[in-house]
Coordinates of C-alpha atoms in Angstrom, one line a residue:
Chain R
M10 CA 0.0 0.0 0.0
P11 CA 2.0 2.9 -1.3
N12 CA 1.8 6.5 0.3
R13 CA 0.7 9.4 -1.8
P14 CA 1.4 13.0 -1.1
L15 CA -1.3 14.7 1.1
D16 CA -2.8 18.0 -0.1
I17 CA -5.2 20.2 1.9
D18 CA -7.8 20.3 -0.9
T19 CA -8.7 16.7 -0.1
L20 CA -9.6 17.6 3.3
L21 CA -11.4 20.8 2.4
R22 CA -13.8 18.9 0.1
S23 CA -15.2 17.5 3.3
P24 CA -18.0 19.5 5.1
L25 CA -16.3 18.7 8.3
F26 CA -13.0 20.5 7.8
A27 CA -14.6 23.2 5.4
A28 CA -16.3 24.4 8.7
A29 CA -12.9 24.2 10.7
R30 CA -10.6 27.1 11.2
H31 CA -7.8 27.0 8.6
A32 CA -5.3 26.5 11.3
T33 CA -7.0 23.5 12.7
T34 CA -7.3 21.9 9.3
T35 CA -3.4 22.5 8.5
S36 CA -2.5 21.2 12.0
L37 CA -4.7 18.0 11.5
L38 CA -3.1 17.7 8.0
A39 CA 0.4 17.8 9.5
R40 CA -0.4 14.9 11.8
G41 CA -2.2 13.0 9.0
A42 CA -1.1 10.5 6.3
M43 CA -2.3 9.6 3.0
R44 CA -2.5 5.9 2.2
V45 CA -3.8 4.0 -0.8
F46 CA -5.7 0.8 -0.3
A47 CA -6.1 -1.9 -3.0
R48 CA -9.5 -3.0 -4.0
G49 CA -10.7 -5.6 -1.4
S50 CA -8.1 -4.8 1.3
L51 CA -9.0 -3.9 4.9
L52 CA -8.6 -0.5 6.3
F53 CA -9.3 -1.7 10.0
E54 CA -11.0 -4.4 11.7
Q55 CA -14.4 -4.8 13.6
N56 CA -14.0 -4.5 17.2
G57 CA -10.8 -2.9 16.9
E58 CA -9.9 0.4 18.8
P59 CA -10.3 3.4 16.5
T60 CA -6.9 4.8 16.1
H61 CA -7.6 7.2 13.1
L62 CA -10.3 9.1 11.6
H63 CA -10.5 8.1 7.9
V64 CA -11.3 10.6 5.4
V65 CA -12.0 9.3 1.7
A66 CA -9.9 11.2 -0.7
A67 CA -10.8 8.9 -3.7
G68 CA -12.7 5.7 -4.4
S69 CA -15.4 4.1 -2.3
V70 CA -15.1 2.1 1.1
G71 CA -17.5 0.3 3.0
L72 CA -18.3 -0.5 6.7
R73 CA -18.9 -4.3 6.8
A74 CA -20.3 -5.9 10.0
H75 CA -20.4 -9.6 10.9
D76 CA -22.5 -11.2 13.6
E77 CA -21.6 -14.0 16.0
T78 CA -22.1 -16.6 13.3
G79 CA -19.6 -14.8 11.0
A80 CA -22.3 -13.9 8.5
G81 CA -21.5 -10.4 7.2
T82 CA -23.3 -7.4 5.7
I83 CA -22.4 -3.9 4.5
I84 CA -23.8 -1.3 6.7
D85 CA -22.8 1.8 4.7
I86 CA -20.7 3.0 1.8
F87 CA -18.6 6.1 1.9
G88 CA -17.2 8.2 -1.0
P89 CA -14.8 11.1 -1.5
G90 CA -15.0 13.8 1.1
Q91 CA -16.8 11.6 3.5
A92 CA -15.1 10.9 7.0
F93 CA -15.7 7.7 8.8
V94 CA -16.1 6.3 11.4
V95 CA -16.7 9.5 13.3
P96 CA -19.0 8.0 16.1
S97 CA -16.3 5.4 16.9
V98 CA -13.5 7.9 16.9
M99 CA -15.7 10.3 19.1
L100 CA -16.5 7.7 21.6
G101 CA -13.2 5.9 21.5
L102 CA -15.1 2.7 21.4
P103 CA -14.5 -0.3 19.1
Y104 CA -15.5 -0.2 15.5
P105 CA -19.0 -1.7 14.9
G106 CA -17.7 -3.1 11.6
S107 CA -14.5 -3.5 9.5
G108 CA -13.5 -0.7 7.0
V109 CA -13.1 -2.4 3.3
A110 CA -11.8 -0.8 0.3
L111 CA -14.7 -1.4 -2.3
T112 CA -12.5 0.0 -5.1
E113 CA -8.9 1.2 -5.0
A114 CA -9.2 3.8 -2.4
A115 CA -7.1 6.8 -1.3
M116 CA -7.5 7.8 2.4
V117 CA -6.4 10.6 4.7
L118 CA -5.7 9.0 8.0
I119 CA -5.9 11.6 11.1
P120 CA -4.9 10.2 14.6
A121 CA -8.2 10.0 16.6
P122 CA -6.8 11.8 19.7
A123 CA -5.8 14.8 17.4
F124 CA -9.3 14.8 15.9
R125 CA -11.0 14.6 19.3
E126 CA -8.7 17.5 20.5
A127 CA -9.5 19.7 17.4
V128 CA -13.4 19.1 18.0
A129 CA -13.1 20.2 21.5
T130 CA -11.2 23.4 20.6
D131 CA -12.6 24.4 17.3
P132 CA -16.2 25.6 17.5
G133 CA -16.7 25.4 13.7
L134 CA -15.4 21.7 13.7
N135 CA -17.5 21.1 16.7
R136 CA -20.6 22.2 15.0
A137 CA -19.9 20.3 11.9
T138 CA -19.3 17.2 13.8
V139 CA -22.5 17.4 15.6
E140 CA -24.3 18.1 12.3
L141 CA -22.5 15.2 10.6
L142 CA -23.4 12.7 13.5
S143 CA -27.0 13.9 13.1
R144 CA -27.1 13.4 9.6
H145 CA -25.6 9.9 9.8
W146 CA -28.3 9.0 12.3
R147 CA -30.9 10.3 9.7
L148 CA -29.5 8.1 6.9
M149 CA -29.5 5.0 9.4
V150 CA -33.2 5.8 9.9
D151 CA -33.8 5.9 6.2
Q152 CA -32.1 2.5 5.8
L153 CA -34.2 1.0 8.6
V154 CA -37.5 2.4 6.9
D155 CA -36.3 1.0 3.7
L156 CA -35.5 -2.4 5.1
K157 CA -38.6 -2.8 7.1
L158 CA -41.2 -1.2 4.7
R159 CA -39.8 -1.0 1.1
P160 CA -39.6 -3.9 -1.5
A161 CA -36.3 -4.5 -3.2
E162 CA -37.0 -2.7 -6.4
K163 CA -38.0 0.5 -4.5
R164 CA -34.8 0.3 -2.3
V165 CA -32.7 -0.1 -5.4
A166 CA -34.4 2.9 -7.0
R167 CA -33.8 5.2 -4.1
F168 CA -30.2 4.2 -3.9
L169 CA -29.6 5.1 -7.5
A170 CA -31.5 8.3 -7.1
R171 CA -29.1 9.3 -4.3
R172 CA -26.0 8.9 -6.5
V173 CA -27.3 11.5 -8.9
P174 CA -27.0 15.4 -7.7
E175 CA -30.3 16.3 -6.2
E176 CA -30.9 19.4 -8.5
A177 CA -30.4 17.0 -11.6
E178 CA -33.2 15.6 -13.8
G179 CA -31.0 12.5 -14.3
G180 CA -27.4 11.4 -15.1
P181 CA -25.0 8.7 -14.3
A182 CA -25.1 6.9 -11.1
E183 CA -21.6 5.4 -10.9
L184 CA -21.5 1.8 -9.5
P185 CA -17.9 1.1 -9.0
E186 CA -18.3 -1.3 -6.1
P187 CA -18.7 -5.0 -6.5
R188 CA -22.5 -5.9 -6.9
T189 CA -22.2 -8.2 -3.9
A190 CA -21.4 -5.1 -1.9
I191 CA -24.2 -3.0 -3.1
A192 CA -26.6 -5.9 -2.6
A193 CA -25.5 -6.4 1.0
R194 CA -25.9 -2.6 1.7
L195 CA -29.4 -2.8 0.3
G196 CA -30.1 -6.0 2.4
M197 CA -30.8 -8.4 -0.7
T198 CA -29.0 -11.0 -2.6
P199 CA -27.0 -10.1 -5.8
E200 CA -29.7 -12.1 -7.6
T201 CA -32.5 -9.8 -6.3
L202 CA -30.3 -6.8 -7.0
S203 CA -29.9 -8.0 -10.7
R204 CA -33.6 -8.5 -11.1
A205 CA -34.5 -5.2 -9.6
L206 CA -32.1 -3.3 -12.0
A207 CA -33.5 -5.1 -14.9
A208 CA -37.0 -4.2 -13.8
L209 CA -36.1 -0.6 -13.5
E210 CA -34.4 -0.6 -17.1
A211 CA -37.5 -2.4 -18.5
R212 CA -39.7 0.4 -17.0
G213 CA -37.5 3.1 -18.8
L214 CA -36.2 4.6 -15.6
I215 CA -32.5 3.7 -15.9
R216 CA -30.2 2.4 -18.7
L217 CA -27.6 -0.1 -17.2
S218 CA -23.8 -0.5 -18.4
A219 CA -21.2 -2.4 -16.6
R220 CA -20.2 0.0 -13.7
R221 CA -22.9 2.6 -14.0
A222 CA -26.7 3.1 -14.2
H223 CA -27.6 6.1 -16.3
V224 CA -30.6 7.6 -14.5
L225 CA -33.2 8.9 -17.0
D226 CA -35.7 10.4 -14.5
R227 CA -34.6 11.0 -10.9
A228 CA -37.8 12.0 -9.7
R229 CA -39.7 8.9 -10.7
L230 CA -37.2 6.7 -9.0
L231 CA -38.1 8.3 -5.7
V232 CA -41.9 7.8 -6.1
Chain Q
M18 CA -53.3 16.2 28.4
P19 CA -52.7 17.7 32.0
N20 CA -49.5 19.4 33.0
R21 CA -47.3 18.2 35.9
P22 CA -45.0 20.0 38.0
L23 CA -41.5 20.0 36.6
D24 CA -38.5 19.0 38.8
I25 CA -35.0 19.1 38.0
D26 CA -34.3 15.4 39.1
T27 CA -36.0 14.3 36.0
L28 CA -33.6 16.1 33.8
L29 CA -30.7 15.2 35.8
R30 CA -31.4 11.4 35.2
S31 CA -30.5 12.0 31.6
P32 CA -26.7 11.6 30.9
L33 CA -27.1 14.6 28.7
F34 CA -28.1 17.0 31.5
A35 CA -25.9 15.2 34.2
A36 CA -23.0 16.5 32.1
A37 CA -24.1 20.1 31.9
R38 CA -23.5 23.0 34.1
H39 CA -26.0 23.3 36.9
A40 CA -26.8 26.9 35.7
T41 CA -27.5 25.4 32.2
T42 CA -30.0 22.8 33.5
T43 CA -31.8 25.2 35.7
S44 CA -32.1 27.8 32.7
L45 CA -33.4 25.0 30.5
L46 CA -35.8 23.8 33.0
A47 CA -37.1 27.3 33.4
R48 CA -38.0 27.5 29.8
G49 CA -39.4 23.9 29.6
A50 CA -42.7 22.3 30.5
M51 CA -44.0 19.1 31.7
R52 CA -46.8 17.5 29.7
V53 CA -48.4 14.0 30.3
F54 CA -49.5 12.2 27.1
A55 CA -52.2 9.4 27.1
R56 CA -51.3 5.9 25.9
G57 CA -51.4 6.1 22.0
S58 CA -51.5 9.9 21.6
L59 CA -49.1 11.8 19.4
L60 CA -46.3 14.0 20.6
F61 CA -45.4 15.3 17.3
E62 CA -45.9 14.6 13.5
Q63 CA -43.5 13.1 10.9
N64 CA -42.1 15.7 8.7
G65 CA -43.1 18.4 11.4
E66 CA -40.6 21.1 12.4
P67 CA -38.8 20.1 15.6
T68 CA -40.1 22.7 18.0
H69 CA -38.9 20.9 21.2
L70 CA -36.4 18.4 22.6
H71 CA -38.4 15.9 24.3
V72 CA -37.0 14.1 27.5
V73 CA -38.9 11.1 28.8
A74 CA -39.6 11.5 32.5
A75 CA -41.9 8.5 32.8
G76 CA -43.2 5.9 30.5
S77 CA -42.4 4.8 27.1
V78 CA -42.5 6.6 23.7
G79 CA -41.7 5.4 20.1
L80 CA -40.6 7.1 17.1
R81 CA -43.0 5.8 14.3
A82 CA -42.1 6.3 10.6
H83 CA -44.4 5.8 7.6
D84 CA -43.3 5.5 4.0
E85 CA -44.9 7.1 0.9
T86 CA -47.7 4.4 0.8
G87 CA -48.7 5.0 4.5
A88 CA -47.2 1.8 5.9
G89 CA -45.7 2.4 9.2
T90 CA -43.0 0.9 11.4
I91 CA -41.4 1.7 15.0
I92 CA -37.9 3.0 14.3
D93 CA -37.0 3.2 18.1
I94 CA -38.3 3.1 21.6
F95 CA -37.2 5.7 24.4
G96 CA -37.6 5.2 28.1
P97 CA -37.1 7.4 31.4
G98 CA -34.0 9.8 31.1
Q99 CA -33.8 9.4 27.4
A100 CA -34.0 12.6 25.1
F101 CA -35.3 12.5 21.6
V102 CA -35.2 13.5 18.7
V103 CA -31.7 15.1 19.4
P104 CA -30.5 14.9 15.7
S105 CA -33.7 16.5 14.4
V106 CA -33.4 19.3 17.0
M107 CA -29.7 19.8 16.4
L108 CA -30.2 20.0 12.5
G109 CA -33.5 21.9 12.8
L110 CA -34.8 19.5 10.2
P111 CA -38.1 17.8 9.9
Y112 CA -38.8 14.8 12.3
P113 CA -38.1 11.5 10.4
G114 CA -41.1 10.0 12.2
S115 CA -43.8 10.7 14.6
G116 CA -43.5 10.6 18.3
V117 CA -46.1 8.4 19.8
A118 CA -46.8 7.6 23.5
L119 CA -46.7 3.8 23.9
T120 CA -47.8 4.0 27.5
E121 CA -48.9 7.0 29.3
A122 CA -45.9 9.2 29.3
A123 CA -44.7 12.3 31.0
M124 CA -42.3 14.4 29.0
V125 CA -40.3 17.4 29.6
L126 CA -40.5 19.7 26.5
I127 CA -37.4 22.1 26.1
P128 CA -37.8 24.6 23.3
A129 CA -35.4 23.6 20.5
P130 CA -33.5 27.0 20.1
A131 CA -32.9 27.1 23.8
F132 CA -31.3 23.5 23.7
R133 CA -29.2 24.5 20.7
E134 CA -27.9 27.5 22.3
A135 CA -27.0 25.5 25.6
V136 CA -25.2 23.0 23.5
A137 CA -23.3 25.8 21.9
T138 CA -22.2 27.5 25.1
D139 CA -21.8 24.6 27.6
P140 CA -18.9 22.4 26.9
G141 CA -20.1 19.5 29.1
L142 CA -23.6 19.3 27.5
N143 CA -21.7 19.7 24.1
R144 CA -19.5 16.7 24.9
A145 CA -22.6 14.8 26.1
T146 CA -24.6 15.5 23.0
V147 CA -21.8 14.3 20.6
E148 CA -21.6 11.3 22.8
L149 CA -25.4 10.8 22.7
L150 CA -25.3 11.2 18.9
S151 CA -22.6 8.9 18.5
R152 CA -24.3 6.2 20.6
H153 CA -27.5 6.7 18.8
W154 CA -25.7 5.9 15.4
R155 CA -24.2 2.8 17.1
L156 CA -27.6 1.7 18.2
M157 CA -29.0 2.1 14.6
V158 CA -26.0 0.0 13.3
D159 CA -27.0 -2.7 15.8
Q160 CA -30.5 -2.6 14.5
L161 CA -29.2 -2.8 10.8
V162 CA -27.1 -5.8 11.7
D163 CA -30.1 -7.4 13.5
L164 CA -32.4 -7.0 10.7
K165 CA -30.0 -7.9 7.9
L166 CA -28.5 -10.9 9.6
R167 CA -30.3 -12.4 12.6
P168 CA -33.4 -14.5 12.7
A169 CA -36.4 -13.3 14.6
E170 CA -35.9 -15.4 17.7
K171 CA -32.4 -13.9 18.2
R172 CA -33.6 -10.5 17.7
V173 CA -36.3 -10.9 20.3
A174 CA -33.7 -12.4 22.7
R175 CA -31.3 -9.4 22.3
F176 CA -34.1 -7.0 22.7
L177 CA -35.2 -8.5 26.2
A178 CA -31.4 -9.0 27.3
R179 CA -31.1 -5.2 26.9
R180 CA -34.0 -4.5 29.0
V181 CA -32.3 -6.2 32.0
P182 CA -29.2 -4.2 33.6
E183 CA -26.0 -5.2 32.1
E184 CA -24.5 -6.4 35.3
A185 CA -27.4 -8.7 36.3
E186 CA -27.6 -12.4 35.7
G187 CA -31.2 -12.0 34.9
G188 CA -34.5 -10.2 36.1
P189 CA -37.6 -8.6 34.8
A190 CA -37.7 -7.1 31.4
E191 CA -40.7 -4.8 31.6
L192 CA -42.9 -4.8 28.3
P193 CA -45.3 -2.1 28.9
E194 CA -45.7 -1.3 25.2
P195 CA -48.2 -2.8 22.9
R196 CA -47.0 -6.0 21.4
T197 CA -47.6 -4.6 17.9
A198 CA -45.2 -1.7 18.6
I199 CA -42.5 -4.1 19.9
A200 CA -42.9 -6.4 16.9
A201 CA -42.7 -3.3 14.5
R202 CA -39.7 -2.1 16.4
L203 CA -38.1 -5.7 15.8
G204 CA -39.2 -5.7 12.1
M205 CA -41.5 -8.8 12.5
T206 CA -45.3 -9.4 12.7
P207 CA -46.9 -9.5 16.2
E208 CA -47.5 -13.4 15.5
T209 CA -43.7 -13.8 14.8
L210 CA -43.1 -12.0 18.1
S211 CA -45.4 -14.4 20.0
R212 CA -43.9 -17.5 18.4
A213 CA -40.3 -16.2 19.4
L214 CA -41.4 -15.3 22.9
A215 CA -42.9 -18.9 23.2
A216 CA -39.8 -20.4 21.8
L217 CA -37.5 -18.6 24.3
E218 CA -39.7 -19.8 27.2
A219 CA -39.8 -23.3 26.0
R220 CA -36.0 -23.2 25.9
G221 CA -35.9 -22.1 29.8
L222 CA -34.5 -18.7 29.0
I223 CA -37.5 -16.3 30.0
R224 CA -40.7 -16.7 32.0
L225 CA -43.5 -14.8 30.4
S226 CA -46.3 -12.9 32.1
A227 CA -48.7 -10.2 30.6
R228 CA -46.4 -7.2 30.7
R229 CA -43.1 -8.6 31.4
A230 CA -40.6 -11.3 30.4
H231 CA -38.6 -12.6 33.4
V232 CA -35.1 -13.1 32.1
L233 CA -33.5 -16.3 33.7
D234 CA -30.1 -16.2 32.0
R235 CA -29.2 -12.8 30.4
A236 CA -25.9 -14.1 29.0
R237 CA -27.5 -17.0 27.1
L238 CA -30.0 -14.6 25.4
L239 CA -27.1 -12.8 23.8
V240 CA -25.4 -15.9 22.5

């Protein structure tokens, strides 16, 4: 896993650091490191102590949890500019899942104590952290509602719609992750995911290619 | 819905306010009000603006979400000392679900702007809020893992185990809420919940009565 030079623009793409004082960001950056992970490799292990905050510079990473029988699922997927796992870092409690690179992924690693110290002393970063934690909770609630109430096709439709900018009518929803990971994130088998994608294409809502679904009508995907 | 006198002990049972300055808590209390809600009544509506932080003084309340078809589920259940819905109050964004009294419930209502102001100015309350938001995210992750990986009987067993103090070998797990609400929280039908409870009793892990499951071996429920 080679290292790459670290530049401040990566951090500033994250809403977390955009809200921090410039001095805070440069100080965290000075203590941070950039690492590149190969597709499929492990960033950290479930139940491990959170030593670093991970900020995605490029690529896609997942939080993969397993239960006591060893069965696993993908809890969430994070893309460029997103920081994870903030709640574990803030609590200093073990990771609820393993971090896995779903594509080749470049990550900025910031030591957990330095991040906690910065949250305690920088009011802007503090507010942004509270907001990020609140939004993460919201997204988890959405996932629970999805799993409990919505059929597979609707879950897939909403997942694709969220990969297109909110203001756009449509556009490409990139799907660089393995289909098994996307299926696990959506709480279905890869076969069910394939059937749902085919059904959405048959209804004229998307056009499929290898690593992308071209969304033709974002609004109708959300109905 | 009659009002009850408000006393500071109610708030101080909440880890959130236990961490705040005494002056912060008394000031919030002065701006707060205590209200009693009848079983089944609505505290606030899904998609409504969060005007107040609700702290449970007594009873049990649920966050009930419905999807676009009107089908509903219980996202989470809150008991004495717990504050909700903190993420909505902090973001000032619409509630992701309705608040419903699952038993008769006494609530302390604190105006949302006053709470946000207190979080911004009281470092202890701020830390406690970050911790609470982080823990809530953790609990949502646990629920997702439950729903995606664990069979109904195991989900019920874990739910009961968490209603007994962590250090205890066993004891009563109170179930004052309607069985339909508990089933919805656990992502199953009331019939599946009944079968799972009966199966756990048959295995000698619990003893059932009307509004309680007496846990005989907490550790074995969690295996």
